[in-house]
Amino acid sequence: MLADFLPLLAEAGVALLKVMVFSIPEALAIGALAYSLTGEKFVWWKLLIPSLITGVVMGVLAFLSEDKMLPFFLHVLLYVVILSEFFSVCRLAVFWRVLTAVAFATSIYLLLEFLNMGVRYLCHVDLYKSQATFSAKFFSFLPQFIAAGLLAFVFNKGKINLFVTKGKEV
């Protein structure tokens, strides 16, 4: 009887791992953008812990969802709520600053995702084929992840943030 369930468990584990490969870096990219927009000094664990937890939660929710695409509004709302809450728990900044930074970061990331899709469409890349295999999906995700990381780096090094934080400037 247990032998009947082992292949199903193995298949479910691989499917969950494939979801996590994309949800954790996505949460890390949004977290890096939000962190840089707060204007706070960089403390690695204040970025890594909330981003990892958010990525795992969103990955599990996406895996458990019947509809493989969570309803868009719900997905964005959950990202904002979960990431803001965990940044606040890690005392990154005052809750309203964190909420504003996460909302802006999510909007910026969605714009990058839209531009990535637009460039693939304009270059006549078949959007269905780019989602067919794991490697194709990974390489189609990579440009927006790199762009978000570079943008967070530019915001951080250029001291471009949403708030004036006396004594805590980057």
mmCIF file of C-alpha atoms in Angstrom, residues 3-170:
data_model
loop_
_atom_site.group_PDB
_atom_site.id
_atom_site.type_symbol
_atom_site.label_atom_id
_atom_site.label_comp_id
_atom_site.label_asym_id
_atom_site.label_seq_id
_atom_site.Cartn_x
_atom_site.Cartn_y
_atom_site.Cartn_z
ATOM 1 C CA ALA A 3 4.501 1.528 -2.420
ATOM 2 C CA ASP A 4 1.490 2.943 -4.272
ATOM 3 C CA PHE A 5 1.879 6.331 -2.589
ATOM 4 C CA LEU A 6 5.650 6.721 -2.911
ATOM 5 C CA PRO A 7 5.634 7.642 -6.628
ATOM 6 C CA LEU A 8 2.863 10.169 -5.979
ATOM 7 C CA LEU A 9 4.794 11.699 -3.099
ATOM 8 C CA ALA A 10 7.962 11.854 -5.186
ATOM 9 C CA GLU A 11 6.109 13.526 -8.044
ATOM 10 C CA ALA A 12 4.483 16.024 -5.670
ATOM 11 C CA GLY A 13 7.873 16.789 -4.121
ATOM 12 C CA VAL A 14 9.427 17.495 -7.516
ATOM 13 C CA ALA A 15 6.481 19.699 -8.481
ATOM 14 C CA LEU A 16 6.763 21.634 -5.204
ATOM 15 C CA LEU A 17 10.507 22.048 -5.735
ATOM 16 C CA LYS A 18 9.904 23.431 -9.240
ATOM 17 C CA VAL A 19 7.484 25.993 -7.803
ATOM 18 C CA MET A 20 9.930 26.967 -5.038
ATOM 19 C CA VAL A 21 12.749 27.523 -7.547
ATOM 20 C CA PHE A 22 10.743 30.450 -8.912
ATOM 21 C CA SER A 23 8.824 31.736 -5.886
ATOM 22 C CA ILE A 24 11.806 32.199 -3.567
ATOM 23 C CA PRO A 25 13.939 34.243 -6.030
ATOM 24 C CA GLU A 26 10.850 36.271 -6.964
ATOM 25 C CA ALA A 27 10.244 37.098 -3.295
ATOM 26 C CA LEU A 28 13.940 37.895 -2.887
ATOM 27 C CA ALA A 29 13.834 40.291 -5.860
ATOM 28 C CA ILE A 30 10.735 42.071 -4.542
ATOM 29 C CA GLY A 31 12.261 42.122 -1.059
ATOM 30 C CA ALA A 32 15.510 43.633 -2.355
ATOM 31 C CA LEU A 33 13.595 46.342 -4.194
ATOM 32 C CA ALA A 34 11.499 47.092 -1.103
ATOM 33 C CA TYR A 35 14.534 47.092 1.174
ATOM 34 C CA SER A 36 16.385 49.537 -1.060
ATOM 35 C CA LEU A 37 13.330 51.805 -1.274
ATOM 36 C CA THR A 38 13.116 52.125 2.534
ATOM 37 C CA GLY A 39 16.523 53.804 2.625
ATOM 38 C CA GLU A 40 17.674 51.772 5.628
ATOM 39 C CA LYS A 41 21.208 50.468 6.087
ATOM 40 C CA PHE A 42 21.640 47.006 4.632
ATOM 41 C CA VAL A 43 21.470 44.154 7.132
ATOM 42 C CA TRP A 44 21.504 40.864 5.239
ATOM 43 C CA TRP A 45 19.242 38.862 7.555
ATOM 44 C CA LYS A 46 16.553 41.578 7.486
ATOM 45 C CA LEU A 47 16.304 40.968 3.743
ATOM 46 C CA LEU A 48 16.904 37.233 3.589
ATOM 47 C CA ILE A 49 14.577 35.912 6.320
ATOM 48 C CA PRO A 50 11.381 37.773 5.281
ATOM 49 C CA SER A 51 12.051 37.055 1.604
ATOM 50 C CA LEU A 52 12.622 33.341 2.193
ATOM 51 C CA ILE A 53 9.488 33.008 4.318
ATOM 52 C CA THR A 54 7.432 34.933 1.767
ATOM 53 C CA GLY A 55 8.818 32.821 -1.078
ATOM 54 C CA VAL A 56 8.036 29.572 0.713
ATOM 55 C CA VAL A 57 4.511 30.670 1.666
ATOM 56 C CA MET A 58 3.732 31.915 -1.843
ATOM 57 C CA GLY A 59 5.259 28.788 -3.369
ATOM 58 C CA VAL A 60 3.144 26.502 -1.201
ATOM 59 C CA LEU A 61 0.018 28.544 -1.964
ATOM 60 C CA ALA A 62 0.735 28.404 -5.691
ATOM 61 C CA PHE A 63 1.381 24.656 -5.453
ATOM 62 C CA LEU A 64 -1.836 23.976 -3.529
ATOM 63 C CA SER A 65 -3.969 26.199 -5.723
ATOM 64 C CA GLU A 66 -6.230 24.389 -8.181
ATOM 65 C CA ASP A 67 -5.767 27.219 -10.643
ATOM 66 C CA LYS A 68 -2.053 27.238 -11.379
ATOM 67 C CA MET A 69 -2.186 31.010 -11.691
ATOM 68 C CA LEU A 70 -3.441 32.398 -8.409
ATOM 69 C CA PRO A 71 -5.961 35.104 -9.074
ATOM 70 C CA PHE A 72 -3.768 38.081 -9.868
ATOM 71 C CA PHE A 73 -5.162 40.509 -7.305
ATOM 72 C CA LEU A 74 -4.997 37.914 -4.537
ATOM 73 C CA HIS A 75 -1.419 37.013 -5.457
ATOM 74 C CA VAL A 76 -0.248 40.637 -5.351
ATOM 75 C CA LEU A 77 -2.182 41.364 -2.168
ATOM 76 C CA LEU A 78 -0.675 38.339 -0.422
ATOM 77 C CA TYR A 79 2.835 39.367 -1.467
ATOM 78 C CA VAL A 80 2.339 42.859 -0.071
ATOM 79 C CA VAL A 81 0.781 41.669 3.188
ATOM 80 C CA ILE A 82 3.197 38.808 3.911
ATOM 81 C CA LEU A 83 6.382 40.651 2.965
ATOM 82 C CA SER A 84 5.334 43.825 4.814
ATOM 83 C CA GLU A 85 4.467 41.862 7.928
ATOM 84 C CA PHE A 86 7.757 39.971 8.027
ATOM 85 C CA PHE A 87 9.812 43.093 7.299
ATOM 86 C CA SER A 88 7.997 44.743 10.220
ATOM 87 C CA VAL A 89 8.659 41.748 12.469
ATOM 88 C CA CYS A 90 12.369 42.050 11.610
ATOM 89 C CA ARG A 91 12.108 45.759 12.491
ATOM 90 C CA LEU A 92 13.315 47.002 9.140
ATOM 91 C CA ALA A 93 11.398 50.265 9.524
ATOM 92 C CA VAL A 94 8.067 51.621 10.723
ATOM 93 C CA PHE A 95 5.175 49.527 9.373
ATOM 94 C CA TRP A 96 3.778 52.261 7.104
ATOM 95 C CA ARG A 97 7.175 52.848 5.516
ATOM 96 C CA VAL A 98 7.589 49.131 4.946
ATOM 97 C CA LEU A 99 4.086 48.822 3.508
ATOM 98 C CA THR A 100 4.704 51.724 1.123
ATOM 99 C CA ALA A 101 8.094 50.369 0.035
ATOM 100 C CA VAL A 102 6.708 46.861 -0.544
ATOM 101 C CA ALA A 103 3.767 48.254 -2.535
ATOM 102 C CA PHE A 104 6.139 50.284 -4.725
ATOM 103 C CA ALA A 105 8.538 47.336 -5.091
ATOM 104 C CA THR A 106 5.719 45.009 -6.104
ATOM 105 C CA SER A 107 4.568 47.512 -8.707
ATOM 106 C CA ILE A 108 8.093 47.879 -10.075
ATOM 107 C CA TYR A 109 8.544 44.102 -10.230
ATOM 108 C CA LEU A 110 5.225 43.666 -12.033
ATOM 109 C CA LEU A 111 6.331 46.305 -14.540
ATOM 110 C CA LEU A 112 9.589 44.388 -15.085
ATOM 111 C CA GLU A 113 7.603 41.181 -15.567
ATOM 112 C CA PHE A 114 5.345 42.930 -18.078
ATOM 113 C CA LEU A 115 8.371 44.283 -19.973
ATOM 114 C CA ASN A 116 9.925 40.809 -20.006
ATOM 115 C CA MET A 117 6.740 39.362 -21.518
ATOM 116 C CA GLY A 118 6.552 42.245 -24.008
ATOM 117 C CA VAL A 119 10.127 41.773 -25.183
ATOM 118 C CA ARG A 120 9.549 38.037 -25.623
ATOM 119 C CA TYR A 121 6.392 38.790 -27.613
ATOM 120 C CA LEU A 122 8.136 41.392 -29.810
ATOM 121 C CA CYS A 123 11.017 38.984 -30.444
ATOM 122 C CA HIS A 124 8.493 36.358 -31.558
ATOM 123 C CA VAL A 125 9.342 33.943 -28.760
ATOM 124 C CA ASP A 126 6.529 31.431 -28.406
ATOM 125 C CA LEU A 127 5.198 32.131 -24.915
ATOM 126 C CA TYR A 128 3.805 28.605 -24.574
ATOM 127 C CA LYS A 129 7.083 26.948 -25.524
ATOM 128 C CA SER A 130 8.962 29.137 -23.060
ATOM 129 C CA GLN A 131 6.812 27.635 -20.287
ATOM 130 C CA ALA A 132 6.977 24.036 -21.553
ATOM 131 C CA THR A 133 10.254 22.881 -20.021
ATOM 132 C CA PHE A 134 11.881 23.730 -16.732
ATOM 133 C CA SER A 135 15.023 25.157 -18.329
ATOM 134 C CA ALA A 136 13.061 27.314 -20.794
ATOM 135 C CA LYS A 137 10.914 28.645 -17.960
ATOM 136 C CA PHE A 138 14.032 29.368 -15.905
ATOM 137 C CA PHE A 139 15.751 31.258 -18.717
ATOM 138 C CA SER A 140 12.608 33.272 -19.446
ATOM 139 C CA PHE A 141 12.409 34.206 -15.730
ATOM 140 C CA LEU A 142 16.084 35.118 -15.401
ATOM 141 C CA PRO A 143 16.025 38.559 -17.142
ATOM 142 C CA GLN A 144 13.376 40.014 -14.848
ATOM 143 C CA PHE A 145 15.152 38.626 -11.773
ATOM 144 C CA ILE A 146 18.472 40.142 -12.860
ATOM 145 C CA ALA A 147 16.805 43.459 -13.759
ATOM 146 C CA ALA A 148 15.125 43.638 -10.341
ATOM 147 C CA GLY A 149 18.425 42.926 -8.603
ATOM 148 C CA LEU A 150 20.250 45.557 -10.641
ATOM 149 C CA LEU A 151 17.509 48.089 -9.993
ATOM 150 C CA ALA A 152 17.682 47.413 -6.238
ATOM 151 C CA PHE A 153 21.466 47.853 -6.410
ATOM 152 C CA VAL A 154 21.093 51.168 -8.271
ATOM 153 C CA PHE A 155 18.489 52.380 -5.758
ATOM 154 C CA ASN A 156 20.766 51.415 -2.880
ATOM 155 C CA LYS A 157 24.016 52.843 -4.256
ATOM 156 C CA GLY A 158 22.342 55.932 -5.697
ATOM 157 C CA LYS A 159 20.577 56.558 -2.372
ATOM 158 C CA ILE A 160 17.260 56.624 -4.201
ATOM 159 C CA ASN A 161 14.590 55.869 -1.648
ATOM 160 C CA LEU A 162 11.097 56.896 -0.666
ATOM 161 C CA PHE A 163 11.860 58.421 2.726
ATOM 162 C CA VAL A 164 14.298 60.775 4.419
ATOM 163 C CA THR A 165 15.873 58.795 7.243
ATOM 164 C CA LYS A 166 18.214 61.010 9.235
ATOM 165 C CA GLY A 167 21.126 59.109 10.680
ATOM 166 C CA LYS A 168 20.173 55.865 8.916
ATOM 167 C CA GLU A 169 21.144 56.730 5.375
ATOM 168 C CA VAL A 170 22.717 54.033 3.275
#
